[in-house]
PDB file of C-alpha atoms in Angstrom:
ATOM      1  CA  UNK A  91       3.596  -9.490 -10.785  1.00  0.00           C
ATOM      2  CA  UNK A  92       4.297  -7.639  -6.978  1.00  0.00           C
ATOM      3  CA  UNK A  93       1.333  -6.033  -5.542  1.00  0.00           C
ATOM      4  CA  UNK A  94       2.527  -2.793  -4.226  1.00  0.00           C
ATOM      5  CA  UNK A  95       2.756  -1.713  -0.905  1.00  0.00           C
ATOM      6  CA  UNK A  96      -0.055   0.801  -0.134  1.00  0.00           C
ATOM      7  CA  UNK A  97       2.899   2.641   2.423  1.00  0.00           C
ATOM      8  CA  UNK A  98       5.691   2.873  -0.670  1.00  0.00           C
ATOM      9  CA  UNK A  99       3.908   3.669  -3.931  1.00  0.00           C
ATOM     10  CA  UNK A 100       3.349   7.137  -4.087  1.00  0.00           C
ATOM     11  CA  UNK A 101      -0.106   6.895  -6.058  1.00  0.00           C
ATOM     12  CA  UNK A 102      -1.892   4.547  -3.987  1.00  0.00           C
ATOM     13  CA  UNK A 103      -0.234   6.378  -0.563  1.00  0.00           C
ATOM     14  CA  UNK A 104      -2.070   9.475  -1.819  1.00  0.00           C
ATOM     15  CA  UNK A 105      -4.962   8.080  -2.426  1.00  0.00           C
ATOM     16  CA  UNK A 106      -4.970   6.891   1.545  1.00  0.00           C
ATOM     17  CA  UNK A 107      -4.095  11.219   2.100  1.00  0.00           C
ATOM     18  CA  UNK A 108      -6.910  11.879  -0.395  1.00  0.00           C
ATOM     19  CA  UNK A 109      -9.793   9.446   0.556  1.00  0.00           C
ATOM     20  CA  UNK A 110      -9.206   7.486   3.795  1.00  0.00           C
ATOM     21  CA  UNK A 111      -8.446  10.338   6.016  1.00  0.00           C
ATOM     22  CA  UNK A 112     -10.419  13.087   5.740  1.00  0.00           C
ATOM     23  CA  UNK A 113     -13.036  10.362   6.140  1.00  0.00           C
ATOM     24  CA  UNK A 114     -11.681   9.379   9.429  1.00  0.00           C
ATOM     25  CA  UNK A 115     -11.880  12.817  10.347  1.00  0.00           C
ATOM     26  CA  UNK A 116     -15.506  13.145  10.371  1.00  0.00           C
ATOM     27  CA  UNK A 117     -15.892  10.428  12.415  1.00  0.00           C
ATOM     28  CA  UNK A 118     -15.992  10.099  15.946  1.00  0.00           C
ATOM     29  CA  UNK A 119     -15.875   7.623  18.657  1.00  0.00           C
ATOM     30  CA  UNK A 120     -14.776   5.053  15.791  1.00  0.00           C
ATOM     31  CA  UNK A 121     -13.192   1.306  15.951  1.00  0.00           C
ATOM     32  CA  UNK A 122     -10.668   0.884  13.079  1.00  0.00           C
ATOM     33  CA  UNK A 123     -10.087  -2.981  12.782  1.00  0.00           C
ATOM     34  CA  UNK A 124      -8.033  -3.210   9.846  1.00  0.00           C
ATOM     35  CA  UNK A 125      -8.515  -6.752   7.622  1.00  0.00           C
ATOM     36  CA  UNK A 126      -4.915  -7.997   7.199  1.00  0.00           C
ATOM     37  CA  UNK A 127      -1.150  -6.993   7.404  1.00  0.00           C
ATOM     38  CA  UNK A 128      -0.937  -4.089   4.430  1.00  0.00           C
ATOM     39  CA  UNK A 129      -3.845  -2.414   5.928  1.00  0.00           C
ATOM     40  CA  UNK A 130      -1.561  -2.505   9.248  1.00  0.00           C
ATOM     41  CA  UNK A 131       1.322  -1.718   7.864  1.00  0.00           C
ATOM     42  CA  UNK A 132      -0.180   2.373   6.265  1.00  0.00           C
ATOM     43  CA  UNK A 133      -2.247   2.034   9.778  1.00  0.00           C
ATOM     44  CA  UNK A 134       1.129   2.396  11.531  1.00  0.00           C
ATOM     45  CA  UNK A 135       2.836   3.966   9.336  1.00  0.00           C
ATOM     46  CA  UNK A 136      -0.056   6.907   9.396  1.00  0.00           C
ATOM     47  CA  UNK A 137       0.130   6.464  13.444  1.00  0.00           C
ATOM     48  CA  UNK A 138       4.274   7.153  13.168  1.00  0.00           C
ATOM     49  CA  UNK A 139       3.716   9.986  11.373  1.00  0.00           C
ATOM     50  CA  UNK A 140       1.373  11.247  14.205  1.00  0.00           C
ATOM     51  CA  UNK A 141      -1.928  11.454  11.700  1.00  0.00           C
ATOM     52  CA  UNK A 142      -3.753   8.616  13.579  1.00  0.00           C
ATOM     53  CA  UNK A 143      -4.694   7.438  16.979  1.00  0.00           C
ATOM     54  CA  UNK A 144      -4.188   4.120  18.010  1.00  0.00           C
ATOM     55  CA  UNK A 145      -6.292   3.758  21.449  1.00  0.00           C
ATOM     56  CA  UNK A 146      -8.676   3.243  18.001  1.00  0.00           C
ATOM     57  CA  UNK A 147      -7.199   0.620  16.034  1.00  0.00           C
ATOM     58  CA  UNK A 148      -8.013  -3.563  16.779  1.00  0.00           C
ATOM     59  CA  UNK A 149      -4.638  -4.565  15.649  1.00  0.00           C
ATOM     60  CA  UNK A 150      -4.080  -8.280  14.812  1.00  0.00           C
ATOM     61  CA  UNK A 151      -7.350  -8.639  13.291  1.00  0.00           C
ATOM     62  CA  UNK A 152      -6.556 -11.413  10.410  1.00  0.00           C
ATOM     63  CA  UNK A 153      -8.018 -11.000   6.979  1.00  0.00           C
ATOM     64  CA  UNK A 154     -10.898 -12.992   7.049  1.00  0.00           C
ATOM     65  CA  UNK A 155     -10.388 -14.583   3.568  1.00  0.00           C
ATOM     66  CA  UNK A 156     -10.552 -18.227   2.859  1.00  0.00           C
ATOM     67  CA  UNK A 157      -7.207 -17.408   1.100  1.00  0.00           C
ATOM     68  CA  UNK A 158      -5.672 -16.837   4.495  1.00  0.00           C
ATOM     69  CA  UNK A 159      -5.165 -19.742   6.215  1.00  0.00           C
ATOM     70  CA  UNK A 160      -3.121 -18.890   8.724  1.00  0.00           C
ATOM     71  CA  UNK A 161      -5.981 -16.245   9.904  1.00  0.00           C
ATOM     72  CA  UNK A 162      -7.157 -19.125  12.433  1.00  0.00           C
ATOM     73  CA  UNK A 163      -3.886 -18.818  14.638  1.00  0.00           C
ATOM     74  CA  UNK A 164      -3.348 -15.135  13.987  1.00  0.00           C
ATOM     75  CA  UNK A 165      -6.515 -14.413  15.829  1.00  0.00           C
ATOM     76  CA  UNK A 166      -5.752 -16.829  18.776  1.00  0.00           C
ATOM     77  CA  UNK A 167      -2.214 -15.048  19.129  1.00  0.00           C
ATOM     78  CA  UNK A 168      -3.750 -11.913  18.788  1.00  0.00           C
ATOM     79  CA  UNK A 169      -6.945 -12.088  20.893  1.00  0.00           C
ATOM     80  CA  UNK A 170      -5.633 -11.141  24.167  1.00  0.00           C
ATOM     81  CA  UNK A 171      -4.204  -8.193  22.952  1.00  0.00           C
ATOM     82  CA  UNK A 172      -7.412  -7.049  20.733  1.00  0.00           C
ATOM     83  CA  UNK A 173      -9.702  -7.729  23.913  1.00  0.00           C
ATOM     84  CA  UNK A 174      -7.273  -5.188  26.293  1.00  0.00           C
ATOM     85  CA  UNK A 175      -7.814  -2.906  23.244  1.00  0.00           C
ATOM     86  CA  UNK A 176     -10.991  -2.947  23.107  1.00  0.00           C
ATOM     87  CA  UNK A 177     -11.664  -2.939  27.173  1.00  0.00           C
ATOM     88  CA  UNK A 178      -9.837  -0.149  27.243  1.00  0.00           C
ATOM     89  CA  UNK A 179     -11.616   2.027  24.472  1.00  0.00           C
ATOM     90  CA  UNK A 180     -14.997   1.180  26.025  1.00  0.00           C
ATOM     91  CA  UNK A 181     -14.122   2.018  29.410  1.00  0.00           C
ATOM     92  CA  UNK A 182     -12.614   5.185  28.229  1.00  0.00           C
ATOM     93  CA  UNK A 183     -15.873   5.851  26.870  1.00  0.00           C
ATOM     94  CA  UNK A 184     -18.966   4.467  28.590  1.00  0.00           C
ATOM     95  CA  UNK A 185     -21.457   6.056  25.848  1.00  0.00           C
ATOM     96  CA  UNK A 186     -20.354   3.596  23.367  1.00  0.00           C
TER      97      UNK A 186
END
């Protein structure tokens, strides 16, 4: 059985509409680090749609479960670009 992608099935997309952001927009001065690809994937989906930022997204953050074991290289390929990220959002806003 296919686990459905949160971005293509209609339910679980609305659920993201109905729960995740009006959440987001109560906070402020927030870090998103999404845990794995499918969170990236509605993450940038969301930000091509123009309902997210993404000066506040860490992406290439790998799922951190045991399950993952490629999470080890992902985060070595990715860390670079996740520490420019997150230079950037804190010098953007020295009161964090």
């Amino acid at each position: 059985m296919a686990i459905p992608s949160m971005g293509k099935n209609a339910f679980l997309y609305q659920a993201v509409f109905e729960s995740f952001l009006p959440e987001l927009d109560q906070l402020k001065n927030l870090l998103i680090i999404p845990l794995g690809k499918s969170v990236e994937a509605v993450l940038r989906q969301l930000l091509d749609e123009n309902r997210i930022q993404k000066e506040r997204i860490l992406w290439g953050f790998p799922h951190p479960s045991g399950a993952n074991g490629y999470r080890v290289k992902q985060f070595e390929n990715t860390k670079t670009e996740m520490q420019s990220i997150l230079r950037d959002m804190f010098n953007s806003n020295p009161l964090l």
